[in-house]
PDB file of C-alpha atoms in Angstrom:
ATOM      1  CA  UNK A   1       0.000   0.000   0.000  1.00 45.00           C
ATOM      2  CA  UNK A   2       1.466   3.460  -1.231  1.00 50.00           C
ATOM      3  CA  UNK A   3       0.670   6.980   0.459  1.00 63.00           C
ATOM      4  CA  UNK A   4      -3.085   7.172   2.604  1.00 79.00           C
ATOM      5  CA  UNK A   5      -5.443   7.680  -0.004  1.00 80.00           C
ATOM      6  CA  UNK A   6      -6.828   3.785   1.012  1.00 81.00           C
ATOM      7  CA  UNK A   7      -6.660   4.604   4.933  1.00 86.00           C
ATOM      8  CA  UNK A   8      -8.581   7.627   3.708  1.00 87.00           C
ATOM      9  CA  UNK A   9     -11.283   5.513   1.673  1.00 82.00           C
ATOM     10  CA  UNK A  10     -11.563   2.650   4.225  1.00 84.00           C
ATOM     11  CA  UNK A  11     -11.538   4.537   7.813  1.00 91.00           C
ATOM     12  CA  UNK A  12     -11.121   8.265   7.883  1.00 92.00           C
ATOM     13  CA  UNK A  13     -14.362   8.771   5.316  1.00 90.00           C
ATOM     14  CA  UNK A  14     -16.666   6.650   6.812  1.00 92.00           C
ATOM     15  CA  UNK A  15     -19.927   8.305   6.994  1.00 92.00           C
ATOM     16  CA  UNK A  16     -19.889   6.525  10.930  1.00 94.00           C
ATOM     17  CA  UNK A  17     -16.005   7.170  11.952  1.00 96.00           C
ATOM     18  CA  UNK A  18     -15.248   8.762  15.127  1.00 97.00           C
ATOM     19  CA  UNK A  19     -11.748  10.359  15.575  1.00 96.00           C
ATOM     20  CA  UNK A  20     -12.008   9.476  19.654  1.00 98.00           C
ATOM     21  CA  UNK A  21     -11.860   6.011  18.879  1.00 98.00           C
ATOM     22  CA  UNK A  22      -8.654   6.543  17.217  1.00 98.00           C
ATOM     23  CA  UNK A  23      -6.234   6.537  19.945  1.00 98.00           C
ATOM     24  CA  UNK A  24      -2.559   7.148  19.119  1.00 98.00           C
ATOM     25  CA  UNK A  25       0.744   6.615  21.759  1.00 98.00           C
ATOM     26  CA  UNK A  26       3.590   9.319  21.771  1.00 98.00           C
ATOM     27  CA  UNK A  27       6.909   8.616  23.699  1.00 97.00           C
ATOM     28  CA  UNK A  28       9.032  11.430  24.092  1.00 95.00           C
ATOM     29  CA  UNK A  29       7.477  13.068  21.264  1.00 95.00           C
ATOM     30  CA  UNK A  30       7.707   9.917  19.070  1.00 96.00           C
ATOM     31  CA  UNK A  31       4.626   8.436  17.120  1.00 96.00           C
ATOM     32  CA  UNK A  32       5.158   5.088  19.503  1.00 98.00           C
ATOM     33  CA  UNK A  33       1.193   2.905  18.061  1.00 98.00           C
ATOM     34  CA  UNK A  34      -2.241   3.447  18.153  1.00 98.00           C
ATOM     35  CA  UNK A  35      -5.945   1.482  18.447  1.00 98.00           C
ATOM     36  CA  UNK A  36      -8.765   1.722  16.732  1.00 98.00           C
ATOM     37  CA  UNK A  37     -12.168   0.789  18.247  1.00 98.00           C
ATOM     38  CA  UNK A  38     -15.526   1.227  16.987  1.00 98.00           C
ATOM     39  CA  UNK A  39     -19.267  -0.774  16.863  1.00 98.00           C
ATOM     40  CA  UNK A  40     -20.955  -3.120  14.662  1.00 95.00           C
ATOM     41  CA  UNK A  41     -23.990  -2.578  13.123  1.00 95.00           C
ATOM     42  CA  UNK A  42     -27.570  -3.454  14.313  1.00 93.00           C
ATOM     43  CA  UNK A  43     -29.799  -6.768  12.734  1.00 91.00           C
ATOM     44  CA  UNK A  44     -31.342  -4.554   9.856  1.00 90.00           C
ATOM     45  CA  UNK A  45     -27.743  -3.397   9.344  1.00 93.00           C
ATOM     46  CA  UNK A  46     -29.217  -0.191   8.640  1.00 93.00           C
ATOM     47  CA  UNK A  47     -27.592   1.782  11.308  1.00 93.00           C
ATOM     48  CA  UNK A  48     -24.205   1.394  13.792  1.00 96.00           C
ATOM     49  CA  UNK A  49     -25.412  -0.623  17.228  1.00 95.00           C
ATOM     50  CA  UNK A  50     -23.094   0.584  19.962  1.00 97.00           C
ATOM     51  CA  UNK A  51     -23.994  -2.351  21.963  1.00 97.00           C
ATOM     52  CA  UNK A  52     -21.193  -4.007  20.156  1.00 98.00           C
ATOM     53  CA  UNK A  53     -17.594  -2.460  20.368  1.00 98.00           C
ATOM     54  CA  UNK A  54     -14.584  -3.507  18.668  1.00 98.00           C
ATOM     55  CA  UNK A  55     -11.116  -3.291  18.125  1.00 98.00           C
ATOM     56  CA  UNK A  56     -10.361  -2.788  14.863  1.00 97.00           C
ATOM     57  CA  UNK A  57      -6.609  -2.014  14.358  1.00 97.00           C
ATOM     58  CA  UNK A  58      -3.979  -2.522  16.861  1.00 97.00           C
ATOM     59  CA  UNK A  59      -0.071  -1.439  16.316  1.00 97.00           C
ATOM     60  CA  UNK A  60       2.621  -0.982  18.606  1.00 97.00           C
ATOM     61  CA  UNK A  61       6.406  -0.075  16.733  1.00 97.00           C
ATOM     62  CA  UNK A  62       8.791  -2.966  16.915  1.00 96.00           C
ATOM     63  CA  UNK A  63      11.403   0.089  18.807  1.00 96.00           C
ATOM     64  CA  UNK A  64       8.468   1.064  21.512  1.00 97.00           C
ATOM     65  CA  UNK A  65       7.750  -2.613  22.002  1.00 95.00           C
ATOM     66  CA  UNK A  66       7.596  -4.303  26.017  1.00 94.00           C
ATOM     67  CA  UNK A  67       6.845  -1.328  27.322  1.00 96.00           C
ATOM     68  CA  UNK A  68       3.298  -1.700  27.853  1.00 97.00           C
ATOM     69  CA  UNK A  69       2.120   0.238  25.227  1.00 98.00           C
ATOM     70  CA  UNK A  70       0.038  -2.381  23.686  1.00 98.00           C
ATOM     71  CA  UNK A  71      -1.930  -2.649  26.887  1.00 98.00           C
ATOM     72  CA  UNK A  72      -1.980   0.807  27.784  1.00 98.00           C
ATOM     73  CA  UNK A  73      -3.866   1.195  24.030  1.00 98.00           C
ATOM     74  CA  UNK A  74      -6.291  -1.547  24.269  1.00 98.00           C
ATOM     75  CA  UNK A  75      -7.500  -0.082  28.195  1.00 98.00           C
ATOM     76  CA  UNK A  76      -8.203   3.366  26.762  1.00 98.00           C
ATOM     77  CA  UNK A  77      -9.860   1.616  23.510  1.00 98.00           C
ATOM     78  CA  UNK A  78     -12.208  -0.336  26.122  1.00 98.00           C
ATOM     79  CA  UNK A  79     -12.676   2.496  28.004  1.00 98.00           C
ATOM     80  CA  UNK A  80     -14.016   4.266  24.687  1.00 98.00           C
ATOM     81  CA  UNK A  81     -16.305   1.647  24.217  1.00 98.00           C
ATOM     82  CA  UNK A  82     -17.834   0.777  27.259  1.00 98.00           C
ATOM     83  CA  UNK A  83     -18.385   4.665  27.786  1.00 98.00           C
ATOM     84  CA  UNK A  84     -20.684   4.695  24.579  1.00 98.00           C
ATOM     85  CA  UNK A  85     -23.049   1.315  25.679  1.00 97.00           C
ATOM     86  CA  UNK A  86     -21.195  -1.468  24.577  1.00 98.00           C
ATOM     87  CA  UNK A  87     -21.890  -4.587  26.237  1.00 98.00           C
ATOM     88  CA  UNK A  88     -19.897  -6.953  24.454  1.00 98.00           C
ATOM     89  CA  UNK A  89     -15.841  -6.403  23.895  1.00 98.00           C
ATOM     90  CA  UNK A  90     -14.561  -8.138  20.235  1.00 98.00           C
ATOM     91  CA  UNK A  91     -10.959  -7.470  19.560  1.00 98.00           C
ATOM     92  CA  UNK A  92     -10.961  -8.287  15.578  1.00 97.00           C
ATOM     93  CA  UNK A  93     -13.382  -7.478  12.817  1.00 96.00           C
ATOM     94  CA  UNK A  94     -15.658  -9.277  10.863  1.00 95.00           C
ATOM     95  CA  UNK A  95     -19.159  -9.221   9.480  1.00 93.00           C
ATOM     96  CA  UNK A  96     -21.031  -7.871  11.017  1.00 95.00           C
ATOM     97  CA  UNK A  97     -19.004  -6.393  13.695  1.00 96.00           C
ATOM     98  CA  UNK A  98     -16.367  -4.766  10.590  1.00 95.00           C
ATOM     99  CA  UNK A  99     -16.908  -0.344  10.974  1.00 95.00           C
ATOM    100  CA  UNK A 100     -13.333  -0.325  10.047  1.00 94.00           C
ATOM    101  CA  UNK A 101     -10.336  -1.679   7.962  1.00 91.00           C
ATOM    102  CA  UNK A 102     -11.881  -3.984   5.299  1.00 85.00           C
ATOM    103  CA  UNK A 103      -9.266  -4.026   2.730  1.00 78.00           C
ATOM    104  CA  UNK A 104      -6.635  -2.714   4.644  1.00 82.00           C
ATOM    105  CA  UNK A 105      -5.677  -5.953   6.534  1.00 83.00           C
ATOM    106  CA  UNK A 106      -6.485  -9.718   5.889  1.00 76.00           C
ATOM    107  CA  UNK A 107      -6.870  -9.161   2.369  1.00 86.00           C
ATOM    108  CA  UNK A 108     -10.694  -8.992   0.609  1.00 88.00           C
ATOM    109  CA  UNK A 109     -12.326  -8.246   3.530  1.00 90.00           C
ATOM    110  CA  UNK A 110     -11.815  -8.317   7.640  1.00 92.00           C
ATOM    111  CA  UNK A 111     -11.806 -11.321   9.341  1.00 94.00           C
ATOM    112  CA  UNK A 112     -10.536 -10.991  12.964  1.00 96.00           C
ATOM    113  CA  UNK A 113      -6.689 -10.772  13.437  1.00 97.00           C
ATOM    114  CA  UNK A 114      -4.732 -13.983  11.299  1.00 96.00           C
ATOM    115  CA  UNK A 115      -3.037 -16.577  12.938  1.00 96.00           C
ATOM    116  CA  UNK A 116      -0.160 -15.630  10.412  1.00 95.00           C
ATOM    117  CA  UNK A 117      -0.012 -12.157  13.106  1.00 95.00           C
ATOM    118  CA  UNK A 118       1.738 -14.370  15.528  1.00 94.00           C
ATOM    119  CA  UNK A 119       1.685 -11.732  18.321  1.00 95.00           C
ATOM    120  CA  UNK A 120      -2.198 -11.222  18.224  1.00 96.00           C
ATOM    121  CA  UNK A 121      -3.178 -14.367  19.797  1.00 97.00           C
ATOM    122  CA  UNK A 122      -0.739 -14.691  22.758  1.00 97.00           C
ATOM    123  CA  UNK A 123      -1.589 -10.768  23.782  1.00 98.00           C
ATOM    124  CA  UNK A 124      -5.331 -10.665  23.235  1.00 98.00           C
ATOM    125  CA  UNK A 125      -5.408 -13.787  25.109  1.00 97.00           C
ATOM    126  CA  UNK A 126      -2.723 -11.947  28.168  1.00 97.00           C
ATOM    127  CA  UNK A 127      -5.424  -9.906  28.356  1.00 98.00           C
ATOM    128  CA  UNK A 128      -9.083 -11.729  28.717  1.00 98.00           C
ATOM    129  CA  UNK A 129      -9.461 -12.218  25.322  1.00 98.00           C
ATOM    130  CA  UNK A 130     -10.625 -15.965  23.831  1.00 98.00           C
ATOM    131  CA  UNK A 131     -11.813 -16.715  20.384  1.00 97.00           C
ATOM    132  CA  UNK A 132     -15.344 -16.682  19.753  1.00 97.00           C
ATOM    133  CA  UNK A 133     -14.848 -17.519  16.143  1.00 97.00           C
ATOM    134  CA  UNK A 134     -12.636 -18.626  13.373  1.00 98.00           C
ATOM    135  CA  UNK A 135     -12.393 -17.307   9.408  1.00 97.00           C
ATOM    136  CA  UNK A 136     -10.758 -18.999   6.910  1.00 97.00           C
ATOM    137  CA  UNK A 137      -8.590 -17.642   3.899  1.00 97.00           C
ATOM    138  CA  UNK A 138      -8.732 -19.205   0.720  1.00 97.00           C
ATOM    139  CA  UNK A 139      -6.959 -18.479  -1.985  1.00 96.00           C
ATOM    140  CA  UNK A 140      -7.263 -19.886  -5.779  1.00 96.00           C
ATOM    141  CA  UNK A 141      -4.184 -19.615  -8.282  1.00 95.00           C
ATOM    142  CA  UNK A 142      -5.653 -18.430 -11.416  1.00 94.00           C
ATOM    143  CA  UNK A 143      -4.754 -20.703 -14.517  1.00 88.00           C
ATOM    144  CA  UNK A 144      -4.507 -23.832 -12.387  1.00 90.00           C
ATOM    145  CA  UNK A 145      -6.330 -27.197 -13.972  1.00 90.00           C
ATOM    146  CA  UNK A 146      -9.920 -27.157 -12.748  1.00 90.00           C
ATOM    147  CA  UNK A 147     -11.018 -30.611 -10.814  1.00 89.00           C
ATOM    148  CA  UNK A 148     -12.201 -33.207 -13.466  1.00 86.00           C
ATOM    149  CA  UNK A 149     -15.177 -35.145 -12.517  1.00 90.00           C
ATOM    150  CA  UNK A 150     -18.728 -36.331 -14.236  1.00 93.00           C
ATOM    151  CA  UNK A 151     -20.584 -33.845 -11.490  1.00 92.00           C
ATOM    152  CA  UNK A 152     -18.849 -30.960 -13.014  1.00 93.00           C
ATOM    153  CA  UNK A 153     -18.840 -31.714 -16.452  1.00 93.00           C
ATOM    154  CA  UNK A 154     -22.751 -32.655 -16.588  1.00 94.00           C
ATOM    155  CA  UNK A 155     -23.630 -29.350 -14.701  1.00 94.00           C
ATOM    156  CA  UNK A 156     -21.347 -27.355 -17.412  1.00 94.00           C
ATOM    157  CA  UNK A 157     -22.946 -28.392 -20.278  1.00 95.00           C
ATOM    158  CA  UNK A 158     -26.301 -27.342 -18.964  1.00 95.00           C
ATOM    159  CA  UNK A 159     -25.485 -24.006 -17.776  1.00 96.00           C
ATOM    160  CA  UNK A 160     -23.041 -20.642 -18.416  1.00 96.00           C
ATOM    161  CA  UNK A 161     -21.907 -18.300 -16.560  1.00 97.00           C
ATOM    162  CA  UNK A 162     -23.097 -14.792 -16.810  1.00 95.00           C
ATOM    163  CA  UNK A 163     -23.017 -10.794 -15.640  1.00 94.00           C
ATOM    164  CA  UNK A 164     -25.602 -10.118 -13.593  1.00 92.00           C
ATOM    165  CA  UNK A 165     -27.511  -7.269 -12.635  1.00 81.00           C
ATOM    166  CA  UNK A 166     -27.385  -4.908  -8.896  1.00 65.00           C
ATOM    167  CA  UNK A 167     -23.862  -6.551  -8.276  1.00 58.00           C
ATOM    168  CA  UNK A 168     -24.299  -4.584  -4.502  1.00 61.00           C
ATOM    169  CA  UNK A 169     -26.861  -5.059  -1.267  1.00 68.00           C
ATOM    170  CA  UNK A 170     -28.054  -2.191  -1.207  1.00 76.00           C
ATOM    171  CA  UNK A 171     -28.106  -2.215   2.964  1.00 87.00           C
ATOM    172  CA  UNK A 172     -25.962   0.995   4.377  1.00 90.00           C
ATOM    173  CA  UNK A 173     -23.155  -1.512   5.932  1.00 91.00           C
ATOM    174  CA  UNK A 174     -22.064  -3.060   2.654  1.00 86.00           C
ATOM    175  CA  UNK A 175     -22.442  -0.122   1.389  1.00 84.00           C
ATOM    176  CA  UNK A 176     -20.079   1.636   3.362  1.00 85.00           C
ATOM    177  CA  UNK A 177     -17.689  -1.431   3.343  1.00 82.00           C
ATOM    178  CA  UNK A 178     -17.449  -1.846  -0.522  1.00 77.00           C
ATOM    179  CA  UNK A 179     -19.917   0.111  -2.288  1.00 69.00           C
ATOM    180  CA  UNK A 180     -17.639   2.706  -3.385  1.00 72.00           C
ATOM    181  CA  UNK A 181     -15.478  -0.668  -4.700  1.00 78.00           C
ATOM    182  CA  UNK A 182     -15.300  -1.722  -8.126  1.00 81.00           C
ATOM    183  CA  UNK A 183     -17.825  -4.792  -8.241  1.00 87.00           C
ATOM    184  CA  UNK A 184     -19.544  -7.309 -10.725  1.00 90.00           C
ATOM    185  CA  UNK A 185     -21.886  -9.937  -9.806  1.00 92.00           C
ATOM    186  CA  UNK A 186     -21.199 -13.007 -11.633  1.00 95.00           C
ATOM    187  CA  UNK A 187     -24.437 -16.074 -12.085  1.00 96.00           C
ATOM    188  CA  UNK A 188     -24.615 -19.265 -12.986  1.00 97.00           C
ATOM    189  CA  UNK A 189     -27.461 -19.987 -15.322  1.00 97.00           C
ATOM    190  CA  UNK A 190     -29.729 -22.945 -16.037  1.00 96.00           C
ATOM    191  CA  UNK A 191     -29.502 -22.462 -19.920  1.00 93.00           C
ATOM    192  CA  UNK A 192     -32.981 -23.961 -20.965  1.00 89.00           C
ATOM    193  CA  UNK A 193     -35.179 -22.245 -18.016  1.00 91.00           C
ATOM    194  CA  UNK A 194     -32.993 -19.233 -18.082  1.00 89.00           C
ATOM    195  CA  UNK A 195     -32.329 -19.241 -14.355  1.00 90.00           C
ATOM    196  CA  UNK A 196     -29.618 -17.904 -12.229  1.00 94.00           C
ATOM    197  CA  UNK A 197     -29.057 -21.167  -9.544  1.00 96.00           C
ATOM    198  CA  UNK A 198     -25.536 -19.353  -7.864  1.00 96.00           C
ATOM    199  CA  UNK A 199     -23.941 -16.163  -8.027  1.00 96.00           C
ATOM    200  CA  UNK A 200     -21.027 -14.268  -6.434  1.00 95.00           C
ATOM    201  CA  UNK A 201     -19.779 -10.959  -6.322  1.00 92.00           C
ATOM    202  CA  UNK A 202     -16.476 -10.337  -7.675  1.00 94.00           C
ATOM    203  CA  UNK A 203     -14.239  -7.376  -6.234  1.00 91.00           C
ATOM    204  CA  UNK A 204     -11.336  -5.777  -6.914  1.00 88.00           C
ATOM    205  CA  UNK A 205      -8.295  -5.902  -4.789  1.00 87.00           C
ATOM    206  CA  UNK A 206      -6.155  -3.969  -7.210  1.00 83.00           C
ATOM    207  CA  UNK A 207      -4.624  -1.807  -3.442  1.00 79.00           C
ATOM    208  CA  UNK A 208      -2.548  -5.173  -2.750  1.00 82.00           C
ATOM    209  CA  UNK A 209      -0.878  -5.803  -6.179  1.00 81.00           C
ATOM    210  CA  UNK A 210       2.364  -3.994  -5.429  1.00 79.00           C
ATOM    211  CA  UNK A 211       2.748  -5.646  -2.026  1.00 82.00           C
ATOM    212  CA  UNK A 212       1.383  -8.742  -3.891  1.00 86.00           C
ATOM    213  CA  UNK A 213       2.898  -8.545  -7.144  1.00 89.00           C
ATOM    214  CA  UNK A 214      -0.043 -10.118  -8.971  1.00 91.00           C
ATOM    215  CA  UNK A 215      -3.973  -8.942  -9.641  1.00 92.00           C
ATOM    216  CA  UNK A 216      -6.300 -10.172  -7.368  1.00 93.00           C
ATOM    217  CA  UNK A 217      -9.637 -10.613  -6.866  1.00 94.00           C
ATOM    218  CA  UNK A 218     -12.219 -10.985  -3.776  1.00 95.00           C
ATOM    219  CA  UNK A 219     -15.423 -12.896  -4.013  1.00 96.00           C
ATOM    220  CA  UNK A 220     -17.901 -12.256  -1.491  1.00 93.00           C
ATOM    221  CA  UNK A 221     -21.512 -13.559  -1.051  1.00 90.00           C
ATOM    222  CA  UNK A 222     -21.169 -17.192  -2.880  1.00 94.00           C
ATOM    223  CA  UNK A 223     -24.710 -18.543  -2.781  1.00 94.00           C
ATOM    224  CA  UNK A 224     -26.214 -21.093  -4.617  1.00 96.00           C
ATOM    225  CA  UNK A 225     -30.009 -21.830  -4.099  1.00 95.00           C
ATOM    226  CA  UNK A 226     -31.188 -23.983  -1.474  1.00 95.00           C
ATOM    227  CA  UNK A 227     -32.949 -26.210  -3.523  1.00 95.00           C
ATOM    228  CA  UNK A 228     -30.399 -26.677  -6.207  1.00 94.00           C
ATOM    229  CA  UNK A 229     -27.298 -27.516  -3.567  1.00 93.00           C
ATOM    230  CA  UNK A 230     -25.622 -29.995  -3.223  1.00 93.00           C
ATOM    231  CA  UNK A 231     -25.628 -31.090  -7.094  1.00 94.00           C
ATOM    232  CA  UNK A 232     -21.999 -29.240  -8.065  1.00 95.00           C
ATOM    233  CA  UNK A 233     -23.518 -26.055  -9.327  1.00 97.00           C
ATOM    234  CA  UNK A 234     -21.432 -24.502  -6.589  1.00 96.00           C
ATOM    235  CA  UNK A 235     -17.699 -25.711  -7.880  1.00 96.00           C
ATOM    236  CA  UNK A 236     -19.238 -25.024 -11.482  1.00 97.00           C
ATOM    237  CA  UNK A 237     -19.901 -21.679 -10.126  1.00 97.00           C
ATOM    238  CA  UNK A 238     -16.187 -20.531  -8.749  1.00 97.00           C
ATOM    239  CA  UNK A 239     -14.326 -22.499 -11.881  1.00 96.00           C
ATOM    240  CA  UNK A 240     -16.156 -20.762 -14.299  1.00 96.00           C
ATOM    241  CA  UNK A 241     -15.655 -17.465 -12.467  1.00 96.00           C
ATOM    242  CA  UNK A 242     -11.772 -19.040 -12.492  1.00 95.00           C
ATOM    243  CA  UNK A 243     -11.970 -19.090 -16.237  1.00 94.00           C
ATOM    244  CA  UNK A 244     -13.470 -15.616 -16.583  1.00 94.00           C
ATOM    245  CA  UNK A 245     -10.909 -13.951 -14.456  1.00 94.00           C
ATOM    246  CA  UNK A 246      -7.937 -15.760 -16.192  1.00 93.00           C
ATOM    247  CA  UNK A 247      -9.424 -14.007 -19.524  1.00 89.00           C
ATOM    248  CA  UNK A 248      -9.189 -10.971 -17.886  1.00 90.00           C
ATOM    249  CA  UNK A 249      -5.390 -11.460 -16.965  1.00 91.00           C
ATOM    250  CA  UNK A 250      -6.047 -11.993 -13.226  1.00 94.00           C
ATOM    251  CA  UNK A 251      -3.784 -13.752 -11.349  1.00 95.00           C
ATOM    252  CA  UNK A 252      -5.143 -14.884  -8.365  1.00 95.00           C
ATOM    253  CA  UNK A 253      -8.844 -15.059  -6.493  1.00 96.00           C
ATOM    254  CA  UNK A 254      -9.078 -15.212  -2.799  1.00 96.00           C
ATOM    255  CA  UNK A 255     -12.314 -16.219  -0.901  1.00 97.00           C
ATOM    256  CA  UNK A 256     -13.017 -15.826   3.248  1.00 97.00           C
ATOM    257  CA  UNK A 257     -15.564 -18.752   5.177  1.00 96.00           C
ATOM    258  CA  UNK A 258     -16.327 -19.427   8.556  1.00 96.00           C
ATOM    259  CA  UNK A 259     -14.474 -22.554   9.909  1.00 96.00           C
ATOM    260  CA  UNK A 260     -17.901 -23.930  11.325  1.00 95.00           C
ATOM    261  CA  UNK A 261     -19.294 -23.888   8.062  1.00 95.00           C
ATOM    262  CA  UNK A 262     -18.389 -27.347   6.800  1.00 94.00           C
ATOM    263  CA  UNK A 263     -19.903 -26.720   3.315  1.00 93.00           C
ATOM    264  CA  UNK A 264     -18.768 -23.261   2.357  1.00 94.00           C
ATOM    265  CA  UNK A 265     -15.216 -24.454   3.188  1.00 96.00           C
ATOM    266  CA  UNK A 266     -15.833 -27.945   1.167  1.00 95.00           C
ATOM    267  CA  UNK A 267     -16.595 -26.071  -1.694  1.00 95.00           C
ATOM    268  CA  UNK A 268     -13.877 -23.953  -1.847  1.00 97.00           C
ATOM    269  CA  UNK A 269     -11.116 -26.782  -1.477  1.00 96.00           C
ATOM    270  CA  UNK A 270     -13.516 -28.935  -3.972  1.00 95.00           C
ATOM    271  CA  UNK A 271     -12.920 -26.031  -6.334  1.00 96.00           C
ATOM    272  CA  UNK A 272      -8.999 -25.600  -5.889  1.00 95.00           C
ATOM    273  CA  UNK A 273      -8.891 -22.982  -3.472  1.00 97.00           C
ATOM    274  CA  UNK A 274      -6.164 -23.857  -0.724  1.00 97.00           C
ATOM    275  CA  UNK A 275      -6.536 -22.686   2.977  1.00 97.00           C
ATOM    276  CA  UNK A 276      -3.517 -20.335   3.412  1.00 96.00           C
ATOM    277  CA  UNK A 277      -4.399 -18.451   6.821  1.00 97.00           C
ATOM    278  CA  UNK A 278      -7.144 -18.071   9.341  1.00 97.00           C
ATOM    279  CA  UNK A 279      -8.645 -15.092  11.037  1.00 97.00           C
ATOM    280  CA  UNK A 280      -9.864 -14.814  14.862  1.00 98.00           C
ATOM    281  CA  UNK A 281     -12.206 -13.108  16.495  1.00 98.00           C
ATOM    282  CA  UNK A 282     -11.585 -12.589  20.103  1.00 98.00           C
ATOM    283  CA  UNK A 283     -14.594 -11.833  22.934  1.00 98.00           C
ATOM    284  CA  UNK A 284     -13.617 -10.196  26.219  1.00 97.00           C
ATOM    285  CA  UNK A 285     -14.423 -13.201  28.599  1.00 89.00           C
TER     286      UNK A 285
END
């Protein structure tokens, strides 16, 4: 990431941020780290519930380090919180407890603090902190051979993949967390009745590719219908999507699911996507 235009479009513009849940350390003058806290939104995700607080961001510099800085941040951050109605504490953010830093850490969207962070877990926990849930990372190498199997190739020759129409919810949460993004939203069709039976939304994650050095994109939202699961139209779905993106000179697709969802997760690996972190969400105990 290169200058602030994407802290800018991610945290400081949101139409809910609040500069007094940014809280910043000085020593001696010195920027030393800083925490960012802030709440979820309610059930209609329509408006920010304060009953839920969160922290967001947390950095401490590797020179200001065991000083108890770290702790010093996350007290005030709590403090913050609990002094506008929160009622729950979450260190890490994720759906639908995510005001803050979607695309700016853990890739296409937020999803707690990764395992791959290997100082998150061991402090969080230090402090009261145990996870309350756990998010998967999946990425997909674009190019690689597709899975060959009679499912697949039955459901391919009775459907297609096409562009789809409102690629965005239209709720004021996603909104704020990617509708300014660059988004399609990709179905798979029944050719003969004409009917969309999955579809994803495709976004792109163009603000990693010179830390990454390769185009990526995030899917969010895979669904396929209830009645039609189960059947491979899901795998047909992400390949096809695979194919699309390679076309497009894409190098790489990367997918988030919760680790208690057994069949999210088996249809990303049945696809070719490869688990290659996993996210945490901590709850003050």
């Amino acid at each position: 990431m290169h200058g602030t235009d994407e802290l800018d479009f991610f945290v400081l513009s949101q139409p809910h941020f609040d500069r007094h849940g940014l809280i910043l350390a000085f020593v001696d003058g010195q920027p030393a780290g800083f925490v960012h806290a802030g709440f979820g939104v309610g059930s209609n995700r329509a408006s920010v519930d304060s009953t839920t607080g969160v922290i967001c961001a947390l950095v401490v510099h590797p020179a200001f380090r065991g000083r108890g800085i770290g702790r010093a941040l996350v007290q005030q951050a709590e403090g913050y919180l609990l002094s506008h109605g929160a009622q729950v504490l979450l260190a890490g953010p994720a759906d639908p407890f995510n005001p803050y830093w979607s695309g700016l850490y853990g890739g296409s969207e937020a999803s707690g603090f990764l395992e791959s962070d290997v100082l998150a877990k061991p402090f969080f926990t230090s402090l009261g902190y145990r996870p309350q849930s756990m998010i998967g990372v999946f990425q997909r190498v674009i190019g690689q051979r597709d899975p060959i199997n009679v499912r697949l190739m039955r459901v391919r020759r009775s459907t297609e993949l096409r562009l789809l129409d409102d690629p965005v919810p239209r709720d004021f949460w996603t909104l704020t967390n990617r509708g300014r993004l660059e988004t399609a939203r990709l179905g798979l069709v029944l050719k003969k009745q004409d009917l969309p039976v999955g579809w994803v939304t495709i976004c792109g994650l163009d603000m990693y590719s010179s830390k990454w050095q390769q185009r990526a994109i995030g899917l969010h939202g895979i669904h396929v219908a209830p009645e039609h699961r189960r059947q491979g139209y899901g795998q047909a779905l992400l390949c096809d999507v695979s194919k699309q993106l390679k076309d497009d000179q894409v190098d790489l697709m990367e997918a988030h699911a919760n680790m208690e969802d057994p069949a999210a997760m088996a249809v990303l690996i049945s696809s070719g996507f490869q688990l290659i972190d996993t996210g945490i969400v901590y709850r003050k105990a």
